[in-house]
Tab-separated table of C-alpha atoms in Angstrom:
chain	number	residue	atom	x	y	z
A	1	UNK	CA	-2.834	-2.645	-9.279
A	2	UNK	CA	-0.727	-4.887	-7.162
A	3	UNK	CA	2.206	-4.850	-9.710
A	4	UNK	CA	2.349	-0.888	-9.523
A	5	UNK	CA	2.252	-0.663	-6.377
A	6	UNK	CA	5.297	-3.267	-5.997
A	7	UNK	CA	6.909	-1.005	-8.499
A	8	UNK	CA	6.317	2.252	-6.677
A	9	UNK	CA	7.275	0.464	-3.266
A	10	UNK	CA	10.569	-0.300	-4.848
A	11	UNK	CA	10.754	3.399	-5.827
A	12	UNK	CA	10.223	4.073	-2.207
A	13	UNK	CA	12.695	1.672	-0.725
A	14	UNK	CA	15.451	2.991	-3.172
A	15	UNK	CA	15.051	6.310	-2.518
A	16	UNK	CA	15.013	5.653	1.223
A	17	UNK	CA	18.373	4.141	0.771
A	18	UNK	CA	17.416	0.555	1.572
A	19	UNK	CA	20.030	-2.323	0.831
A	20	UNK	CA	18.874	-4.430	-2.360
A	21	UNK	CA	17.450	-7.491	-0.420
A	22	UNK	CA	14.946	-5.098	1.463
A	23	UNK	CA	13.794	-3.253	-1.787
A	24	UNK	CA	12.911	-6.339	-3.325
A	25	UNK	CA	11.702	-7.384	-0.229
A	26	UNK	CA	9.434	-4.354	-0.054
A	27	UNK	CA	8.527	-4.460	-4.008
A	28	UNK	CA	7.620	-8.539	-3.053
A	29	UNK	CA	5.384	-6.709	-0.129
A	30	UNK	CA	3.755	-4.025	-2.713
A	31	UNK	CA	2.600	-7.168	-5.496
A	32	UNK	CA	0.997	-9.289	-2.473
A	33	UNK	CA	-0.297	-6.344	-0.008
A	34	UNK	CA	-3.886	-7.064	-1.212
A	35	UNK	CA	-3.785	-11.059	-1.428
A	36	UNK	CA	-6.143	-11.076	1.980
A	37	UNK	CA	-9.188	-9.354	-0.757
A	38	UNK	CA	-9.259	-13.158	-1.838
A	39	UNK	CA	-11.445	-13.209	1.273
A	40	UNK	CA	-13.462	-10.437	0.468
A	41	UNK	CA	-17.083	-11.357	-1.543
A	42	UNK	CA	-16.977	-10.283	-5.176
A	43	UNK	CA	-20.720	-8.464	-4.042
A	44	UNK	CA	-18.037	-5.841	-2.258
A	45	UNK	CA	-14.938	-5.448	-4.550
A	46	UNK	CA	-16.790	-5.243	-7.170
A	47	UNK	CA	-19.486	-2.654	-5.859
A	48	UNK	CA	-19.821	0.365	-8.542
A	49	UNK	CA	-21.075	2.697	-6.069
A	50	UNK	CA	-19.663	3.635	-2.096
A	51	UNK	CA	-19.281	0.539	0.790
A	52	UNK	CA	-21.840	0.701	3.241
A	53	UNK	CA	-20.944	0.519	7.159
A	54	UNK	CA	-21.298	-3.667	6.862
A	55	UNK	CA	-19.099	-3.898	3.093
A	56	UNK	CA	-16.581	-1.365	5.083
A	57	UNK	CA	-16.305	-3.816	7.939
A	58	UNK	CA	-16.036	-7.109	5.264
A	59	UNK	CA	-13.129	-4.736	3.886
A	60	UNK	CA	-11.412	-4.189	7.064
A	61	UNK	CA	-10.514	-8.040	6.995
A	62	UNK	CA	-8.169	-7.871	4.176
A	63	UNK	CA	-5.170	-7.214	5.705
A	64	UNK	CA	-5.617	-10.289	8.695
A	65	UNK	CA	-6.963	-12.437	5.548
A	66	UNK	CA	-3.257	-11.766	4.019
A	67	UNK	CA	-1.529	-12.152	7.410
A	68	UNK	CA	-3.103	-15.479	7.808
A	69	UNK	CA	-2.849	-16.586	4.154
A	70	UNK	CA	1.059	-15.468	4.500
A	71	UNK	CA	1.837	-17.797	7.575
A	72	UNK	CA	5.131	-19.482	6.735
A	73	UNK	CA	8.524	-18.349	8.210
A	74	UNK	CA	9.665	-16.938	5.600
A	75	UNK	CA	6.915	-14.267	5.006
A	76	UNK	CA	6.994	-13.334	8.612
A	77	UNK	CA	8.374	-9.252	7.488
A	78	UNK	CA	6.132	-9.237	4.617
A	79	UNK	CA	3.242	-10.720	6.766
A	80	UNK	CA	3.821	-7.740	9.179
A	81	UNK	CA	3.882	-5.078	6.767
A	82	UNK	CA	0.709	-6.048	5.021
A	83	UNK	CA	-0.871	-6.095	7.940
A	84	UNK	CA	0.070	-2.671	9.128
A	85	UNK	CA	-0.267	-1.323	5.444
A	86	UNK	CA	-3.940	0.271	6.302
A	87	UNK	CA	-2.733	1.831	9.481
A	88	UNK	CA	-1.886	5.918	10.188
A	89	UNK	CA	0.462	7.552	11.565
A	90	UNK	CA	-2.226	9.719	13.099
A	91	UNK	CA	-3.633	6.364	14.630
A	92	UNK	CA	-6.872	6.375	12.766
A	93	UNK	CA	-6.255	3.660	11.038
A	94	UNK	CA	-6.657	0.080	10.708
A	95	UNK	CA	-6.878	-3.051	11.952
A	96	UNK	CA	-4.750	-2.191	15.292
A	97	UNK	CA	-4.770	1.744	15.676
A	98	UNK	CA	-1.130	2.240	15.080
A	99	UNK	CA	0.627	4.921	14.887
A	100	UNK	CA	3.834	7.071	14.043
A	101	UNK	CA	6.704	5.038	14.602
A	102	UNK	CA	4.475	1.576	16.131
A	103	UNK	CA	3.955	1.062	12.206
A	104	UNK	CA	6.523	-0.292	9.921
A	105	UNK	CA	8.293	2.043	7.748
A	106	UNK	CA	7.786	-0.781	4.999
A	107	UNK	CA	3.988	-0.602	5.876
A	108	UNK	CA	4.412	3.188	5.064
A	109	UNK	CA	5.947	2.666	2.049
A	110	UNK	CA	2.984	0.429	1.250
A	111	UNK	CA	0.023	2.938	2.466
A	112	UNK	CA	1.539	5.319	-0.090
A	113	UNK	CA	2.168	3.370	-3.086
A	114	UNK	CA	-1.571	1.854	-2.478
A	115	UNK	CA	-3.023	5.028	-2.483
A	116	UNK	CA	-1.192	6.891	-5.312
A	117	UNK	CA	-1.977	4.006	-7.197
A	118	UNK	CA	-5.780	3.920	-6.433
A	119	UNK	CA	-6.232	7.929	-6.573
A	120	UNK	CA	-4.654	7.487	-10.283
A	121	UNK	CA	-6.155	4.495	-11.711
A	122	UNK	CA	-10.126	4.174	-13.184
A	123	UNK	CA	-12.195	2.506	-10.220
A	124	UNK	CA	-15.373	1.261	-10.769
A	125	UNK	CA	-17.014	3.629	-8.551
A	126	UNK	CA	-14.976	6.541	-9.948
A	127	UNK	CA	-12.972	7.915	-12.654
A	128	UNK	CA	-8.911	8.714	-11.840
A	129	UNK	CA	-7.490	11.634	-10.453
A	130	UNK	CA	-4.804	13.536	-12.621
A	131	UNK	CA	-1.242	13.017	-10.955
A	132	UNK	CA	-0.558	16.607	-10.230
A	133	UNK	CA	-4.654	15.984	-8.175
A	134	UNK	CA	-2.954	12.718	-6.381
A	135	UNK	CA	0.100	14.162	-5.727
A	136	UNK	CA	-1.822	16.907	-3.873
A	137	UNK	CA	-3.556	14.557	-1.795
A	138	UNK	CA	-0.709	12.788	-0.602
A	139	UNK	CA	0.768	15.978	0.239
A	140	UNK	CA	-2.380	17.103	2.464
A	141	UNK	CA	-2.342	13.930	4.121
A	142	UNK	CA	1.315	13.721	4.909
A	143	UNK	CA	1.626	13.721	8.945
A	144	UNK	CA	-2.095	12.332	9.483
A	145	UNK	CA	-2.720	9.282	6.887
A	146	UNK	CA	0.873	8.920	5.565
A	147	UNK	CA	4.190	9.426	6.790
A	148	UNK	CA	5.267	12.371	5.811
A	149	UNK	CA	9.387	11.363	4.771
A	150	UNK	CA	7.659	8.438	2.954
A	151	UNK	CA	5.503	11.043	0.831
A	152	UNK	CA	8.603	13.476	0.343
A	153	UNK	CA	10.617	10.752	-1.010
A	154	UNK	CA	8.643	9.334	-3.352
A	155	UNK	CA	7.326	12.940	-4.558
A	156	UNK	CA	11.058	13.426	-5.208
A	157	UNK	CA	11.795	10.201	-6.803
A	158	UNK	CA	8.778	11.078	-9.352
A	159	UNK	CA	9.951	14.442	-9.697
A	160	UNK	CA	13.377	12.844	-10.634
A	161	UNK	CA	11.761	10.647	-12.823
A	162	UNK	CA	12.939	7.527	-11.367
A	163	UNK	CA	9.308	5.986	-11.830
A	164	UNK	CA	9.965	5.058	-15.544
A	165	UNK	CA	13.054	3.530	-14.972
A	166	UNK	CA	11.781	0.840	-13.099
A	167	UNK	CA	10.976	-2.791	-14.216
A	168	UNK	CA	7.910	-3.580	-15.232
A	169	UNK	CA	6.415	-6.874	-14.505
A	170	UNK	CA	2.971	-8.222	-16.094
């Protein structure tokens, strides 16, 4: 999971016409966005069926378990953007309420790559969705749970087929 969503980050970053440093940057930021689930009990990331209101709050954690795991000078824009990479530009989202602009584009980039990822990968609560079905969703929830230029650029980088031509890294 964390290696495609580095990859589809990257995808991200180069379509958004980042400089090189920052895409890798960003791709570093997609394979670590979900170190902080080291703090998370195995009872909840491994639960077949939905997180109750308690599991939902353990969950929450991740991203200040990463922040705090990711302390050293040197992380300090990752450590940002893994933190914000749960967060909405509607504001619903978590841990801080951000929104719109208050939350990193790199963050953004994150939020999307997680989720296409997740919606098209086999969960242990759920099969995955088709592509065209994920593609869909990030579509209807481009403005409120992702940014929507975020969205449009990686929709067109898949479209362009850019996705396959990136590295892949085991």
């Amino acid at each position: 999971h964390s290696h495609t969503v580095g990859r589809y980050s990257e995808l991200m970053a180069r379509e958004l016409g980042f400089e090189q440093e920052r895409v890798e940057r960003v791709r570093l930021a997609g394979v670590l966005h979900d170190i902080g689930k080291i703090g998370i009990s195995d009872r909840v990331l491994s639960k077949p069926g939905p997180l109750d209101a308690d599991e939902w709050q353990e969950m929450y954690t991740h991203p200040e378990i990463a922040a705090r795991l990711l302390s050293r000078p040197e992380f300090d824009d990752l450590r940002a953007w893994i933190l914000a990479h749960h967060e909405r530009p509607d504001g619903t989202g978590y841990p801080y309420g951000l929104r719109g602009d208050g939350i990193p584009v790199e963050a953004r980039i994150l939020a999307v790559a997680d989720a296409y990822e997740a919606m098209t990968a086999d969960r242990t609560y759920r099969p995955a969705l088709g592509a065209e079905a994920a593609r869909a969703e990030l579509g209807a929830g481009a403005g409120s749970q992702f940014d929507r230029e975020v969205v449009d650029a990686f929709l067109r980088a898949l479209d362009a087929g850019r996705a396959g031509r990136l590295r892949r890294v085991a």
